[in-house]
PDB file of C-alpha atoms in Angstrom:
ATOM      1  CA  MET D 725      59.214 -42.163   5.505  1.00 55.00           C
ATOM      2  CA  ILE D 726      60.967 -39.436   3.901  1.00 56.00           C
ATOM      3  CA  ASP D 727      57.695 -37.813   2.943  1.00 56.00           C
ATOM      4  CA  ASP D 728      56.729 -37.951   6.740  1.00 54.00           C
ATOM      5  CA  MET D 729      60.004 -36.210   7.600  1.00 53.00           C
ATOM      6  CA  LEU D 730      59.479 -33.593   4.944  1.00 52.00           C
ATOM      7  CA  THR D 731      55.882 -32.938   6.391  1.00 61.00           C
ATOM      8  CA  VAL D 732      57.182 -32.651   9.800  1.00 54.00           C
ATOM      9  CA  THR D 733      60.065 -30.366   8.665  1.00 63.00           C
ATOM     10  CA  LYS D 734      57.562 -28.113   6.932  1.00 65.00           C
ATOM     11  CA  GLY D 735      55.327 -28.089   9.988  1.00 65.00           C
ATOM     12  CA  ILE D 736      58.393 -26.878  12.192  1.00 74.00           C
ATOM     13  CA  LYS D 737      59.352 -24.470   9.692  1.00 78.00           C
ATOM     14  CA  ARG D 738      55.805 -23.023   9.439  1.00 81.00           C
ATOM     15  CA  GLY D 739      55.498 -22.947  13.138  1.00 82.00           C
ATOM     16  CA  ALA D 740      58.822 -21.187  13.490  1.00 83.00           C
ATOM     17  CA  LEU D 741      58.028 -18.577  11.005  1.00 86.00           C
ATOM     18  CA  THR D 742      54.567 -17.900  12.672  1.00 90.00           C
ATOM     19  CA  PHE D 743      56.485 -17.410  15.931  1.00 88.00           C
ATOM     20  CA  ALA D 744      58.933 -15.191  14.307  1.00 88.00           C
ATOM     21  CA  ILE D 745      56.330 -12.862  12.517  1.00 91.00           C
ATOM     22  CA  ALA D 746      54.264 -12.640  15.961  1.00 88.00           C
ATOM     23  CA  LEU D 747      57.652 -11.795  17.784  1.00 86.00           C
ATOM     24  CA  VAL D 748      58.469  -8.792  15.332  1.00 85.00           C
ATOM     25  CA  LEU D 749      54.916  -7.553  15.619  1.00 84.00           C
ATOM     26  CA  LEU D 750      54.781  -7.456  19.335  1.00 81.00           C
ATOM     27  CA  THR D 751      58.245  -5.952  19.575  1.00 79.00           C
ATOM     28  CA  GLY D 752      56.953  -3.243  16.903  1.00 74.00           C
ATOM     29  CA  LEU D 753      53.906  -2.496  19.143  1.00 73.00           C
ATOM     30  CA  THR D 754      55.881  -1.966  22.417  1.00 70.00           C
ATOM     31  CA  ALA D 755      58.235   0.255  20.580  1.00 64.00           C
ATOM     32  CA  CYS D 756      54.834   2.363  19.493  1.00 61.00           C
ATOM     33  CA  SER D 757      54.022   2.921  23.197  1.00 62.00           C
ATOM     34  CA  SER D 758      55.562   5.555  25.098  1.00 62.00           C
ATOM     35  CA  ASP D 759      55.560   6.647  28.774  1.00 65.00           C
ATOM     36  CA  ASN D 760      54.935  10.336  27.703  1.00 72.00           C
ATOM     37  CA  LEU D 761      51.775  10.626  29.520  1.00 78.00           C
ATOM     38  CA  GLY D 762      52.722  13.709  31.330  1.00 81.00           C
ATOM     39  CA  ASP D 763      50.101  15.876  29.987  1.00 85.00           C
ATOM     40  CA  LEU D 764      47.399  13.336  30.507  1.00 86.00           C
ATOM     41  CA  ARG D 765      48.304  13.012  34.014  1.00 87.00           C
ATOM     42  CA  SER D 766      48.392  16.699  34.597  1.00 89.00           C
ATOM     43  CA  TYR D 767      45.007  17.205  33.014  1.00 91.00           C
ATOM     44  CA  ILE D 768      43.686  14.286  35.294  1.00 91.00           C
ATOM     45  CA  ASP D 769      45.281  15.945  38.373  1.00 90.00           C
ATOM     46  CA  GLU D 770      43.736  19.290  37.462  1.00 90.00           C
ATOM     47  CA  VAL D 771      40.067  17.905  36.970  1.00 89.00           C
ATOM     48  CA  LYS D 772      40.582  16.163  40.430  1.00 88.00           C
ATOM     49  CA  ALA D 773      41.639  19.325  42.102  1.00 88.00           C
ATOM     50  CA  ARG D 774      38.573  21.158  40.817  1.00 87.00           C
ATOM     51  CA  LYS D 775      35.920  22.100  43.556  1.00 84.00           C
ATOM     52  CA  GLY D 776      32.821  20.032  43.175  1.00 80.00           C
ATOM     53  CA  GLY D 777      29.720  21.511  42.051  1.00 80.00           C
ATOM     54  CA  ARG D 778      26.559  21.998  44.314  1.00 83.00           C
ATOM     55  CA  ILE D 779      23.693  19.959  43.776  1.00 85.00           C
ATOM     56  CA  ASP D 780      20.422  21.389  44.664  1.00 86.00           C
ATOM     57  CA  PRO D 781      18.436  19.329  47.276  1.00 89.00           C
ATOM     58  CA  VAL D 782      15.540  17.562  46.149  1.00 88.00           C
ATOM     59  CA  PRO D 783      12.404  19.650  46.292  1.00 89.00           C
ATOM     60  CA  GLU D 784       9.641  18.912  48.670  1.00 89.00           C
ATOM     61  CA  PHE D 785       6.456  17.812  47.102  1.00 87.00           C
ATOM     62  CA  ARG D 786       3.033  18.229  48.635  1.00 87.00           C
ATOM     63  CA  PRO D 787       1.203  15.001  48.939  1.00 87.00           C
ATOM     64  CA  PHE D 788      -1.603  14.856  46.281  1.00 85.00           C
ATOM     65  CA  GLU D 789      -5.046  15.177  47.693  1.00 85.00           C
ATOM     66  CA  THR D 790      -7.396  12.741  46.263  1.00 84.00           C
ATOM     67  CA  ALA D 791     -11.039  13.644  45.424  1.00 78.00           C
ATOM     68  CA  ALA D 792     -13.934  11.313  45.813  1.00 77.00           C
ATOM     69  CA  TYR D 793     -15.945  11.069  42.549  1.00 71.00           C
ATOM     70  CA  GLY D 794     -19.569  10.202  42.870  1.00 75.00           C
ATOM     71  CA  LEU D 795     -21.928   9.323  39.951  1.00 72.00           C
ATOM     72  CA  GLU D 796     -25.147   9.383  41.903  1.00 73.00           C
ATOM     73  CA  GLY D 797     -27.828  11.170  40.012  1.00 76.00           C
ATOM     74  CA  GLN D 798     -25.634  11.701  36.927  1.00 80.00           C
ATOM     75  CA  ARG D 799     -25.837   9.966  33.458  1.00 77.00           C
ATOM     76  CA  ASP D 800     -23.369   7.372  32.516  1.00 75.00           C
ATOM     77  CA  PRO D 801     -20.825   9.044  30.264  1.00 75.00           C
ATOM     78  CA  PHE D 802     -20.567   5.949  28.080  1.00 77.00           C
ATOM     79  CA  THR D 803     -24.082   5.852  27.045  1.00 74.00           C
ATOM     80  CA  PRO D 804     -25.532   8.132  24.197  1.00 70.00           C
ATOM     81  CA  SER D 805     -27.133  11.274  25.503  1.00 67.00           C
ATOM     82  CA  VAL D 806     -29.835  10.889  22.701  1.00 63.00           C
ATOM     83  CA  LEU D 807     -31.345   7.500  22.532  1.00 57.00           C
ATOM     84  CA  ARG D 808     -32.968   6.696  19.353  1.00 57.00           C
ATOM     85  CA  LYS D 809     -35.861   4.276  19.169  1.00 58.00           C
ATOM     86  CA  PRO D 810     -35.553   1.118  17.135  1.00 56.00           C
ATOM     87  CA  ASP D 811     -37.962   2.390  14.590  1.00 53.00           C
ATOM     88  CA  GLN D 812     -35.856   5.495  13.828  1.00 52.00           C
ATOM     89  CA  VAL D 813     -32.738   3.306  13.509  1.00 51.00           C
ATOM     90  CA  ALA D 814     -34.417   0.751  11.050  1.00 48.00           C
ATOM     91  CA  ALA D 815     -35.762   3.866   9.113  1.00 50.00           C
ATOM     92  CA  SER D 816     -32.334   5.367   8.753  1.00 50.00           C
ATOM     93  CA  THR D 817     -30.663   2.364   7.722  1.00 52.00           C
ATOM     94  CA  GLY D 818     -33.144   0.898   5.384  1.00 54.00           C
ATOM     95  CA  GLN D 819     -33.856   4.131   3.260  1.00 62.00           C
ATOM     96  CA  GLY D 820     -32.637   7.522   2.553  1.00 75.00           C
ATOM     97  CA  LEU D 821     -29.036   8.428   1.762  1.00 83.00           C
ATOM     98  CA  GLN D 822     -26.855   5.335   1.072  1.00 88.00           C
ATOM     99  CA  PRO D 823     -23.514   4.644  -1.017  1.00 89.00           C
ATOM    100  CA  ASP D 824     -23.749   2.599  -3.898  1.00 88.00           C
ATOM    101  CA  LEU D 825     -21.946  -0.444  -3.071  1.00 86.00           C
ATOM    102  CA  THR D 826     -22.662  -2.256  -6.252  1.00 90.00           C
ATOM    103  CA  ARG D 827     -20.598   0.218  -8.474  1.00 91.00           C
ATOM    104  CA  ARG D 828     -17.092  -0.645  -9.642  1.00 93.00           C
ATOM    105  CA  LYS D 829     -14.464   0.964  -7.374  1.00 93.00           C
ATOM    106  CA  GLU D 830     -12.090   3.462  -9.092  1.00 93.00           C
ATOM    107  CA  ALA D 831      -8.268   3.450  -8.369  1.00 93.00           C
ATOM    108  CA  LEU D 832      -8.118   6.366  -6.152  1.00 94.00           C
ATOM    109  CA  GLU D 833     -10.712   4.830  -3.775  1.00 93.00           C
ATOM    110  CA  ASP D 834      -7.967   2.756  -2.354  1.00 93.00           C
ATOM    111  CA  PHE D 835      -6.329   5.917  -0.675  1.00 94.00           C
ATOM    112  CA  PRO D 836      -7.658   8.125   2.193  1.00 94.00           C
ATOM    113  CA  LEU D 837      -8.674  11.626   0.669  1.00 92.00           C
ATOM    114  CA  ASP D 838      -6.104  13.409   2.891  1.00 92.00           C
ATOM    115  CA  SER D 839      -3.274  11.455   1.569  1.00 93.00           C
ATOM    116  CA  LEU D 840      -4.129  12.649  -2.118  1.00 94.00           C
ATOM    117  CA  LYS D 841      -2.366  15.636  -3.427  1.00 94.00           C
ATOM    118  CA  MET D 842      -3.678  17.823  -6.385  1.00 94.00           C
ATOM    119  CA  ALA D 843      -0.768  18.725  -8.379  1.00 94.00           C
ATOM    120  CA  GLY D 844      -2.276  20.648 -11.292  1.00 93.00           C
ATOM    121  CA  VAL D 845      -5.315  21.163 -13.739  1.00 94.00           C
ATOM    122  CA  LEU D 846      -5.522  20.180 -17.424  1.00 94.00           C
ATOM    123  CA  GLU D 847      -8.148  22.060 -19.554  1.00 92.00           C
ATOM    124  CA  SER D 848      -9.391  21.087 -22.964  1.00 89.00           C
ATOM    125  CA  GLY D 849     -12.347  22.793 -24.373  1.00 87.00           C
ATOM    126  CA  ASN D 850     -15.114  22.728 -21.761  1.00 88.00           C
ATOM    127  CA  GLN D 851     -13.581  19.706 -19.922  1.00 91.00           C
ATOM    128  CA  ARG D 852     -11.304  20.198 -16.886  1.00 94.00           C
ATOM    129  CA  TRP D 853      -9.260  17.480 -15.233  1.00 94.00           C
ATOM    130  CA  ALA D 854      -7.456  17.600 -12.030  1.00 95.00           C
ATOM    131  CA  ILE D 855      -4.025  15.935 -11.695  1.00 95.00           C
ATOM    132  CA  ILE D 856      -3.787  13.779  -8.543  1.00 94.00           C
ATOM    133  CA  THR D 857      -0.655  12.244  -7.078  1.00 94.00           C
ATOM    134  CA  ALA D 858      -1.309   9.177  -4.952  1.00 93.00           C
ATOM    135  CA  PRO D 859       0.838   8.159  -1.986  1.00 93.00           C
ATOM    136  CA  ASP D 860       2.367   5.304  -4.222  1.00 92.00           C
ATOM    137  CA  GLY D 861       3.668   7.844  -6.597  1.00 92.00           C
ATOM    138  CA  VAL D 862       1.248   7.322  -9.345  1.00 94.00           C
ATOM    139  CA  ILE D 863      -0.216  10.301 -11.057  1.00 94.00           C
ATOM    140  CA  TYR D 864      -3.868  10.162 -11.947  1.00 95.00           C
ATOM    141  CA  ARG D 865      -6.184  12.387 -14.144  1.00 95.00           C
ATOM    142  CA  VAL D 866      -9.633  12.742 -12.595  1.00 95.00           C
ATOM    143  CA  ARG D 867     -12.777  14.953 -13.584  1.00 94.00           C
ATOM    144  CA  ASN D 868     -16.299  15.727 -12.200  1.00 94.00           C
ATOM    145  CA  GLY D 869     -18.122  12.445 -11.521  1.00 94.00           C
ATOM    146  CA  ASN D 870     -14.979  10.322 -10.601  1.00 95.00           C
ATOM    147  CA  TYR D 871     -14.841   8.620  -7.288  1.00 95.00           C
ATOM    148  CA  ILE D 872     -12.038   9.424  -4.869  1.00 96.00           C
ATOM    149  CA  GLY D 873     -11.137   8.488  -1.354  1.00 93.00           C
ATOM    150  CA  GLN D 874     -12.136   5.803   0.909  1.00 93.00           C
ATOM    151  CA  ASN D 875     -15.534   7.473   1.986  1.00 92.00           C
ATOM    152  CA  ASN D 876     -17.328   7.133  -1.212  1.00 92.00           C
ATOM    153  CA  GLY D 877     -16.065  10.573  -2.365  1.00 93.00           C
ATOM    154  CA  LYS D 878     -17.429  11.884  -5.583  1.00 95.00           C
ATOM    155  CA  ILE D 879     -15.836  14.854  -7.336  1.00 96.00           C
ATOM    156  CA  VAL D 880     -18.456  17.447  -7.960  1.00 96.00           C
ATOM    157  CA  GLU D 881     -16.265  20.430  -9.263  1.00 95.00           C
ATOM    158  CA  VAL D 882     -12.736  20.964 -10.379  1.00 94.00           C
ATOM    159  CA  THR D 883     -11.321  24.593 -10.213  1.00 93.00           C
ATOM    160  CA  GLU D 884      -7.953  25.926 -11.004  1.00 92.00           C
ATOM    161  CA  GLN D 885      -7.233  26.118  -7.097  1.00 93.00           C
ATOM    162  CA  LYS D 886      -9.054  23.026  -5.780  1.00 94.00           C
ATOM    163  CA  MET D 887     -11.388  20.079  -6.311  1.00 94.00           C
ATOM    164  CA  SER D 888     -14.556  19.722  -4.442  1.00 95.00           C
ATOM    165  CA  VAL D 889     -15.490  16.262  -3.214  1.00 96.00           C
ATOM    166  CA  THR D 890     -18.893  15.128  -1.695  1.00 96.00           C
ATOM    167  CA  GLU D 891     -18.389  12.185   0.526  1.00 94.00           C
ATOM    168  CA  ILE D 892     -21.067   9.790   1.937  1.00 93.00           C
ATOM    169  CA  VAL D 893     -19.993   8.804   5.664  1.00 91.00           C
ATOM    170  CA  PRO D 894     -21.709   6.725   8.479  1.00 89.00           C
ATOM    171  CA  ASP D 895     -23.504   9.129  10.877  1.00 85.00           C
ATOM    172  CA  GLY D 896     -22.596   6.814  13.994  1.00 82.00           C
ATOM    173  CA  LEU D 897     -26.275   6.033  14.245  1.00 80.00           C
ATOM    174  CA  GLY D 898     -26.750   3.409  11.575  1.00 81.00           C
ATOM    175  CA  GLY D 899     -27.284   5.793   8.860  1.00 86.00           C
ATOM    176  CA  TRP D 900     -25.322   7.952   6.330  1.00 89.00           C
ATOM    177  CA  ARG D 901     -24.631  11.633   5.920  1.00 90.00           C
ATOM    178  CA  ILE D 902     -23.055  13.848   3.297  1.00 93.00           C
ATOM    179  CA  ARG D 903     -19.646  15.588   4.064  1.00 93.00           C
ATOM    180  CA  GLU D 904     -18.154  18.228   1.916  1.00 95.00           C
ATOM    181  CA  SER D 905     -14.330  18.017   1.448  1.00 93.00           C
ATOM    182  CA  THR D 906     -11.841  19.870  -0.782  1.00 92.00           C
ATOM    183  CA  VAL D 907      -8.416  19.019  -2.044  1.00 92.00           C
ATOM    184  CA  ALA D 908      -6.393  22.041  -2.602  1.00 92.00           C
ATOM    185  CA  LEU D 909      -3.790  22.686  -5.236  1.00 90.00           C
ATOM    186  CA  ILE D 910      -0.270  22.257  -3.939  1.00 87.00           C
ATOM    187  CA  GLN D 911       1.616  25.558  -4.263  1.00 76.00           C
TER     188      GLN D 911
END
């Protein structure tokens, strides 16, 4: 029973202490506020006394005149203007220029050619290498014959200012064509 009384007494003391601290804090906060808002009130009165600005009226828009578009006698813009015969498509896909899809891919073929940067050139004897920085931050050393870019690009020349690449890209008609590209040295 004495323990219960001590517990109740501690609870009362703790509650009284919390109340006293809260009372002191509230008294301190009210002491910090002041009614010296004269400069704020005068500024508000000054702003309210200003003459309002003039807003221009909404401009009058002319109604849009619609035009009828007729396709009579014209070709459909969604069909190719030059139709290839099925035997021409088969000939371009079956033979002629094609990328070597069986060769082992090189590391720089994972990146688009325009994302690769030529940082420098190394030369030893008659061999010249281009120093390439990939988007992932890795630096590579490549030379003539290495493959680069996502379009079956093969390095054909490395000079002190640029690297020439021959890419094999789809021609849009089922075949392939060669596209020459360069990667210039970063200045």
